[in-house]
Coordinates of C-alpha atoms in Angstrom, one line a residue:
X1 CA 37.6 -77.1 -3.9
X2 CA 34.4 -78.8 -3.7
X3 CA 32.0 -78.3 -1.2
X4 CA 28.7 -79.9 0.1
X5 CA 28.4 -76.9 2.6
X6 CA 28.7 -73.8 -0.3
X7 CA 27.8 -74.0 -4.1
X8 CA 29.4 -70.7 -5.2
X9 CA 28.4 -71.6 -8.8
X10 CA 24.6 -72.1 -7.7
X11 CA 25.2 -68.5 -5.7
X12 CA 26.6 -66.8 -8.9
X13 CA 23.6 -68.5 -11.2
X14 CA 20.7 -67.6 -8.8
X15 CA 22.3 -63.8 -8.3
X16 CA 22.2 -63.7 -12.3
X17 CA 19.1 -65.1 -12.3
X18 CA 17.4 -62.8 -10.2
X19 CA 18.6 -59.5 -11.7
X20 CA 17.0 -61.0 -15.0
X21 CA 13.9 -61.7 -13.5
X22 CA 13.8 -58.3 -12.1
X23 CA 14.9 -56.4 -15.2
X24 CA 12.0 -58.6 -17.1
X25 CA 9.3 -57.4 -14.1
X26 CA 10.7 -53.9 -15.4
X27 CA 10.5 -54.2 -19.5
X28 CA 7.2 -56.1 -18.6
X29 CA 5.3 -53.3 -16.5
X30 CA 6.7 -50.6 -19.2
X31 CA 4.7 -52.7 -22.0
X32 CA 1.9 -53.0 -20.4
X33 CA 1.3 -49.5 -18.6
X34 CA 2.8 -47.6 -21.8
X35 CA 5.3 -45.8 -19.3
X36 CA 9.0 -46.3 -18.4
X37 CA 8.2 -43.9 -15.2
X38 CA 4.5 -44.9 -14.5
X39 CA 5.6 -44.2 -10.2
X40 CA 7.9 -41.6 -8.1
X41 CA 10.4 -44.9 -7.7
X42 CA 10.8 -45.1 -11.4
X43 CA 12.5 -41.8 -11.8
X44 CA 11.7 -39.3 -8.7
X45 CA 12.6 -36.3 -10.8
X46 CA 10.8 -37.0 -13.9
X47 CA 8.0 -38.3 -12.0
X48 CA 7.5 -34.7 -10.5
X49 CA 8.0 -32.7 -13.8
X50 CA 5.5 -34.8 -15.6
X51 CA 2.4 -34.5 -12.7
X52 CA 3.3 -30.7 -12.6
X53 CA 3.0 -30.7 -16.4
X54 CA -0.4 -32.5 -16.3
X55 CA -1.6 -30.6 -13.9
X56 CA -1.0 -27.4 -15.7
X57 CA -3.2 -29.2 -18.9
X58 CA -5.7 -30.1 -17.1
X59 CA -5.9 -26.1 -15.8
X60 CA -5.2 -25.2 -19.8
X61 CA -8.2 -27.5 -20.5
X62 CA -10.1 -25.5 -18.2
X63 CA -9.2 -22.4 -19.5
X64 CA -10.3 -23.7 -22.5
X65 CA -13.6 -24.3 -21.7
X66 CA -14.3 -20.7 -20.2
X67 CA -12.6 -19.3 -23.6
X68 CA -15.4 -21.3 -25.7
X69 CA -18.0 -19.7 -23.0
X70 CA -16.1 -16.1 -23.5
X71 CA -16.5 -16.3 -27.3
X72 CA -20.4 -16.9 -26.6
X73 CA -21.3 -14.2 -25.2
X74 CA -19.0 -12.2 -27.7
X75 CA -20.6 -13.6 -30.4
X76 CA -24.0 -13.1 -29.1
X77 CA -23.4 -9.6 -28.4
X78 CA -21.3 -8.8 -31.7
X79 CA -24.4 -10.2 -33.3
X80 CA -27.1 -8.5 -31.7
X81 CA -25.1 -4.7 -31.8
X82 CA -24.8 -5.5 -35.6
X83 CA -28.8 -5.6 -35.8
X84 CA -28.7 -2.7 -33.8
X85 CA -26.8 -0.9 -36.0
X86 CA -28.8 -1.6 -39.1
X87 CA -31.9 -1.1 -36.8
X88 CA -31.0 2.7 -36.1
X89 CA -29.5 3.3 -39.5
X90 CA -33.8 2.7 -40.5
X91 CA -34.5 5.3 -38.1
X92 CA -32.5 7.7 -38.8
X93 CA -33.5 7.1 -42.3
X94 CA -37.0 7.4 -40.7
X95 CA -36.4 10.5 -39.6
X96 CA -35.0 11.8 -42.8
X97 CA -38.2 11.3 -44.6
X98 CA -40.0 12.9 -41.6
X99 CA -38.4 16.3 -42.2
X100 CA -40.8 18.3 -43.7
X101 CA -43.5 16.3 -43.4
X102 CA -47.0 17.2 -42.9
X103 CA -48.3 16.8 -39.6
X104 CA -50.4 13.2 -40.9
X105 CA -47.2 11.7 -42.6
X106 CA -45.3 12.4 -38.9
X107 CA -48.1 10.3 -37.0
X108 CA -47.4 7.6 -39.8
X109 CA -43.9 7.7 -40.0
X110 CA -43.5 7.7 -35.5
X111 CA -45.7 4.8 -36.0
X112 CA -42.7 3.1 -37.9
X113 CA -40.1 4.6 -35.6
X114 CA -41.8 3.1 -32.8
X115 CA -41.8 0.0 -34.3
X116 CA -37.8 -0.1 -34.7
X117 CA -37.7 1.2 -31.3
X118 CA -39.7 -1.9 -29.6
X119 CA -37.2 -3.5 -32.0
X120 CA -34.0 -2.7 -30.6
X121 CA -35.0 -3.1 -27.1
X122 CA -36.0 -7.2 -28.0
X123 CA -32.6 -7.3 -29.9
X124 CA -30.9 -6.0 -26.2
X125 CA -32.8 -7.7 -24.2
X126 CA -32.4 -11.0 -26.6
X127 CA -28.9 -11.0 -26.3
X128 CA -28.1 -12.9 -23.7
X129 CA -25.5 -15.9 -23.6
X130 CA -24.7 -18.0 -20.4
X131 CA -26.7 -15.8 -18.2
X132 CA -25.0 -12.8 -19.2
X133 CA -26.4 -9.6 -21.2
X134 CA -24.0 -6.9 -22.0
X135 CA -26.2 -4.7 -24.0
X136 CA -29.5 -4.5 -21.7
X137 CA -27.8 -4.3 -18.3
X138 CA -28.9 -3.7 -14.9
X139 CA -26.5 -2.6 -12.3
X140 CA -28.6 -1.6 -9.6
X141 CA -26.8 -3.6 -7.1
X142 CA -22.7 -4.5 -7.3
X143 CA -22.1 -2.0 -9.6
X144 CA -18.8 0.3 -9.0
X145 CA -20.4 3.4 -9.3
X146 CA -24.1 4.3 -9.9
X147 CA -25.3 3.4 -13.2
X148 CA -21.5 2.0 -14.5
X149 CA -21.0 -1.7 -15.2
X150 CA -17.6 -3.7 -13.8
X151 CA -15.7 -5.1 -16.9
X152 CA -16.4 -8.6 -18.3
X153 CA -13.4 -10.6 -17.5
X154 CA -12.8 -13.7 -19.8
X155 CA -9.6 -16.3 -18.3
X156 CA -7.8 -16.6 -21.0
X157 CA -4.3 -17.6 -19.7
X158 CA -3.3 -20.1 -17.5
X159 CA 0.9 -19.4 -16.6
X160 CA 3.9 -20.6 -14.5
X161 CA 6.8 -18.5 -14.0
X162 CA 9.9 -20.2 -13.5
X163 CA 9.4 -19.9 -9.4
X164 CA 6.7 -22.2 -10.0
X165 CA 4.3 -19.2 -9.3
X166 CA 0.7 -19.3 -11.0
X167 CA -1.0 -16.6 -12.6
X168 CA -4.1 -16.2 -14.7
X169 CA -4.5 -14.1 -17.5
X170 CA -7.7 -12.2 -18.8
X171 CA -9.3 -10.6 -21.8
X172 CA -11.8 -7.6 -20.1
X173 CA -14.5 -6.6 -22.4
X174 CA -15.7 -2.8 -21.2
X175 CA -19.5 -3.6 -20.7
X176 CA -20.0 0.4 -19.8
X177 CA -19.0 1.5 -23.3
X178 CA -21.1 -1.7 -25.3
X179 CA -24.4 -1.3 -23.5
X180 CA -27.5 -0.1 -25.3
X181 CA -30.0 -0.4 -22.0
X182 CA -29.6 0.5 -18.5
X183 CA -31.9 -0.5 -15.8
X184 CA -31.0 1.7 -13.0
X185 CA -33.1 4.1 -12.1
X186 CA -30.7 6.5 -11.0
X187 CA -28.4 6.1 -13.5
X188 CA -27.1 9.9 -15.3
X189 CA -27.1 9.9 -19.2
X190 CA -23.6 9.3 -19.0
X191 CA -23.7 5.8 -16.9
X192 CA -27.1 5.0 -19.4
X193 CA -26.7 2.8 -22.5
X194 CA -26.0 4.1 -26.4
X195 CA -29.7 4.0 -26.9
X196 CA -31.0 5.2 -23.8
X197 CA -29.1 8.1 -22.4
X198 CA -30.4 11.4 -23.2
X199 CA -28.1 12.9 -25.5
X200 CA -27.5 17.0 -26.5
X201 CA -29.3 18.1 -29.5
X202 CA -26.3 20.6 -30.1
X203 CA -23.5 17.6 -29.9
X204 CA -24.8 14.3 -30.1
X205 CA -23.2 13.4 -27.5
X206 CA -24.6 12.1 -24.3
X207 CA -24.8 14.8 -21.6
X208 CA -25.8 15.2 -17.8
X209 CA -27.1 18.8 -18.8
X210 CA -29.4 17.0 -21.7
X211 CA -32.9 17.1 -21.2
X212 CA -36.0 15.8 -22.9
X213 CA -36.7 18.3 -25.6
X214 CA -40.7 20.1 -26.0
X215 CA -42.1 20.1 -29.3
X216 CA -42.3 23.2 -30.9
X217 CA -40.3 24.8 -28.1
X218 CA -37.9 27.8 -28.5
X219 CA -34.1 26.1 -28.7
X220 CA -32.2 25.7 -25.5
X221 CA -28.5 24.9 -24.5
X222 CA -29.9 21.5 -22.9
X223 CA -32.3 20.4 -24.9
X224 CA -31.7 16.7 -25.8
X225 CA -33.2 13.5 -27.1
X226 CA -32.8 9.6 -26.4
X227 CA -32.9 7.4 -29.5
X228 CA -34.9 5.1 -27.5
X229 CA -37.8 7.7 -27.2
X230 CA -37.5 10.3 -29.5
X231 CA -40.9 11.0 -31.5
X232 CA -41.5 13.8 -34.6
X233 CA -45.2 13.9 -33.7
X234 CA -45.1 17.3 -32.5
X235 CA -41.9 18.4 -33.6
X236 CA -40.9 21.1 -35.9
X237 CA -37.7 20.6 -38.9
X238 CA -35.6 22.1 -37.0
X239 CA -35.7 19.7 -33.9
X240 CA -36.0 17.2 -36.5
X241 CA -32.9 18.0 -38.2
X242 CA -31.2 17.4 -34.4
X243 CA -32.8 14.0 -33.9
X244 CA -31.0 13.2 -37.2
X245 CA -27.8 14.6 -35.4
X246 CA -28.2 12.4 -32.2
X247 CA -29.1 8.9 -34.3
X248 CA -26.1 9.4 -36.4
X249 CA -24.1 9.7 -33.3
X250 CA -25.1 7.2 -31.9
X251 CA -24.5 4.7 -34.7
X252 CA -20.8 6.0 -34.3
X253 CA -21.0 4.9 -30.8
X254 CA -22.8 1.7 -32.3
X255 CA -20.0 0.7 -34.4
X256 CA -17.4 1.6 -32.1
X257 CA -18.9 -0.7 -29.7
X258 CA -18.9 -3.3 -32.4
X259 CA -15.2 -2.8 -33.0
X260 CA -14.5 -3.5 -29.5
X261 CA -16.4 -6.7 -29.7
X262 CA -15.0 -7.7 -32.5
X263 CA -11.6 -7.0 -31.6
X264 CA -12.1 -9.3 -28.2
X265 CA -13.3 -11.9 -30.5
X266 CA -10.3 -12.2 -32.1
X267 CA -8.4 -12.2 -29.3
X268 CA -10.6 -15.4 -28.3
X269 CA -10.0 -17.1 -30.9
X270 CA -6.4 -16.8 -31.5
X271 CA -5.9 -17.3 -27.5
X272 CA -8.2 -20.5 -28.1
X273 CA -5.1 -21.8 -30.5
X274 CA -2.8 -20.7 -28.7
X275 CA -4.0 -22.9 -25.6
X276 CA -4.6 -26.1 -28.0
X277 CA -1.0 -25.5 -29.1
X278 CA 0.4 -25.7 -25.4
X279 CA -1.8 -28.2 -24.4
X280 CA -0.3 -30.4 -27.1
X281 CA 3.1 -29.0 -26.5
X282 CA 3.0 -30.2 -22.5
X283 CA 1.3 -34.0 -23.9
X284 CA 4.8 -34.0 -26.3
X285 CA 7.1 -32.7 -23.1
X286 CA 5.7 -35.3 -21.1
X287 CA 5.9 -38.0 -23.6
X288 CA 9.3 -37.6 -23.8
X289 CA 9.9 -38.0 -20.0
X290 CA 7.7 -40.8 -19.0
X291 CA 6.8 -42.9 -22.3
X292 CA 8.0 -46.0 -23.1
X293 CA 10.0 -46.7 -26.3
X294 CA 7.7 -50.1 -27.1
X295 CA 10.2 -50.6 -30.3
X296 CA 13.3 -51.0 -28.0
X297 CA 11.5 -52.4 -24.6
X298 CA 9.7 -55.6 -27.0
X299 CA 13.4 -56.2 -28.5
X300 CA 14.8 -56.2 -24.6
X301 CA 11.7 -58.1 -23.7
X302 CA 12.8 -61.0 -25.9
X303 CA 16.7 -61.1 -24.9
X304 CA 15.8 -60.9 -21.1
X305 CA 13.0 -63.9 -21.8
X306 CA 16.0 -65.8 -23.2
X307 CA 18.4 -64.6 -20.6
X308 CA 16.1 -66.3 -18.5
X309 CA 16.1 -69.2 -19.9
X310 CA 19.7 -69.5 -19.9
X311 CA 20.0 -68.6 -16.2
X312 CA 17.4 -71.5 -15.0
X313 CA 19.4 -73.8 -17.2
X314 CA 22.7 -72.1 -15.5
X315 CA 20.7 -72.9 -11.9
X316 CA 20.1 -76.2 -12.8
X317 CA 23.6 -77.2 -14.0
X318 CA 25.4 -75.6 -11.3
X319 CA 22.9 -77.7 -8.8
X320 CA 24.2 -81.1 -10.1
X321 CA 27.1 -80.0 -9.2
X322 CA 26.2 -81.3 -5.8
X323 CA 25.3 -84.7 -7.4
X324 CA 28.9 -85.1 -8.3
X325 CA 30.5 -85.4 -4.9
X326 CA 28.6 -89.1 -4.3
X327 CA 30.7 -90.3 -7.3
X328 CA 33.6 -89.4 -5.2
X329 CA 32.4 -92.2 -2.2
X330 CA 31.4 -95.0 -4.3

């Protein structure tokens, strides 16, 4: 039947025409944004899943960061405990050389040992990284106990459990058991540093009982010395003989100490790839949910521009149509 009043075959052209103009607005906003869901309409569900996974890289690129602060300080103290360590083995070597020594070659020698002394106390108090020292501390205030130091705590994880729940993970570096200096004044030998707590002449070991040790005096239970202020001026072989004891055990505690530190830098830095690796792993997850193929969205591009075409021509055919009714009246 034709009809003046309704052109189905204009209806049917413009309906085709429009779906190919939309599907082109599509393929044309995925080229030039890179994305096949760029927006929550695209694709609600994937939308979601990828923000969530950004967000979590952005936190992992975070975490990042504080793990290349971390390893600073790590380094900075692994360094500094290392010159300790090398400093005190000259003592004690010191001290060696002091044992029966006439009373001359003793002021000569503490002359040296209080050199390495003022030594080791720059080295601690030069170790500082990002406003943190953990070999010359002072815990006068905040501290959990008098004289003990709160554990360093490093972010080194950033997770989601599959609630959706976040949790952050943490490498603690025990600053009570690496210090070499402790500024409070109250502080026992036990809550001192390595360097500074008074340790027993009989052990070694630091000791609440220790106390400083005369020269020349008869031997006691307590008596006790501090590598940071021992002397031999004054000081018979025999005390001597126990400073040697208390250095050596203290460059035990000194390499211990280094062990530790060593041990959390390692766990830095494989925590540090770790983090890279799942920060490139969500960038690949994402990819695949929101990222356009440009290989296959350029070849539709070119078939929906000639679909296009084809429909306008359509348009216009079915519109003359129209034109072909007057023939009828003439």
């Amino acid at each position: 039947m034709a009809s003046i009043m309704t052109n189905a075959s204009a209806l049917t052209a413009l309906q085709s025409l429009n779906a190919t103009n939309k599907n082109l607005e599509t393929t044309q906003s995925r080229i030039s944004t890179g994305y096949r869901v760029a927006e929550a309409s695209d694709n609600a569900a994937y939308w979601s899943i990828a923000t969530t996974m950004r967000s979590d890289k952005s936190s992992l690129s975070v975490v990042q960061d504080t793990l290349g602060l971390g390893a600073s300080k790590v380094d900075t103290a692994y360094t500094n405990i290392n010159k300790t360590i090398d400093t005190v083995n000259a003592i004690k070597d010191k001290l060696v050389a002091a044992s029966g020594a006439s009373t001359a070659d003793k002021a000569k020698i503490q002359v040296e040992v209080s050199a390495l002394q003022a030594s080791l106390k720059m080295t601690s108090d030069g170790a500082t990284a990002a406003g943190s020292n953990w070999l010359s501390v002072d815990t006068t205030s905040g501290q959990t106990a008098a004289g003990t130091h709160d554990d360093a705590k490093i972010v080194a994880a950033y997770t989601r459990n599959s609630a959706g729940k976040v949790a952050l993970q943490t490498i603690d570096v025990d600053v009570q058991s690496v210090k070499l200096y402790e500024a409070y004044a109250s502080a026992t030998n036990t809550e001192k540093g390595i360097l500074d707590g008074t340790r027993l002449a009989s052990s070694g070991a630091r000791d609440n009982t220790a106390v400083a040790t005369v020269g020349n005096a008869a031997a006691a239970a307590t008596d006790g010395y501090a590598v940071s202020t021992l002397t031999v001026v004054g000081f018979n072989d025999t005390q001597i003989a126990d400073m040697i004891n208390v250095v050596d055990t203290a460059s035990k505690e000194l390499t211990d100490a280094a062990t530790k530190l060593g041990a959390a830098k390692v766990r830095i830095d494989l925590q540090k790839n770790s983090t890279q690796s799942l920060m490139d792993s969500i960038d690949r997850g994402v990819g695949q949910l929101v990222d356009a193929d440009m290989n296959k969205e350029s070849t539709r591009l070119q078939a929906l521009q000639v679909q296009q075409q084809l429909g306008i021509q359509a348009l216009s055919i079915a519109n003359g149509n129209s034109q072909s009714i007057l023939s009828l009246f003439r």
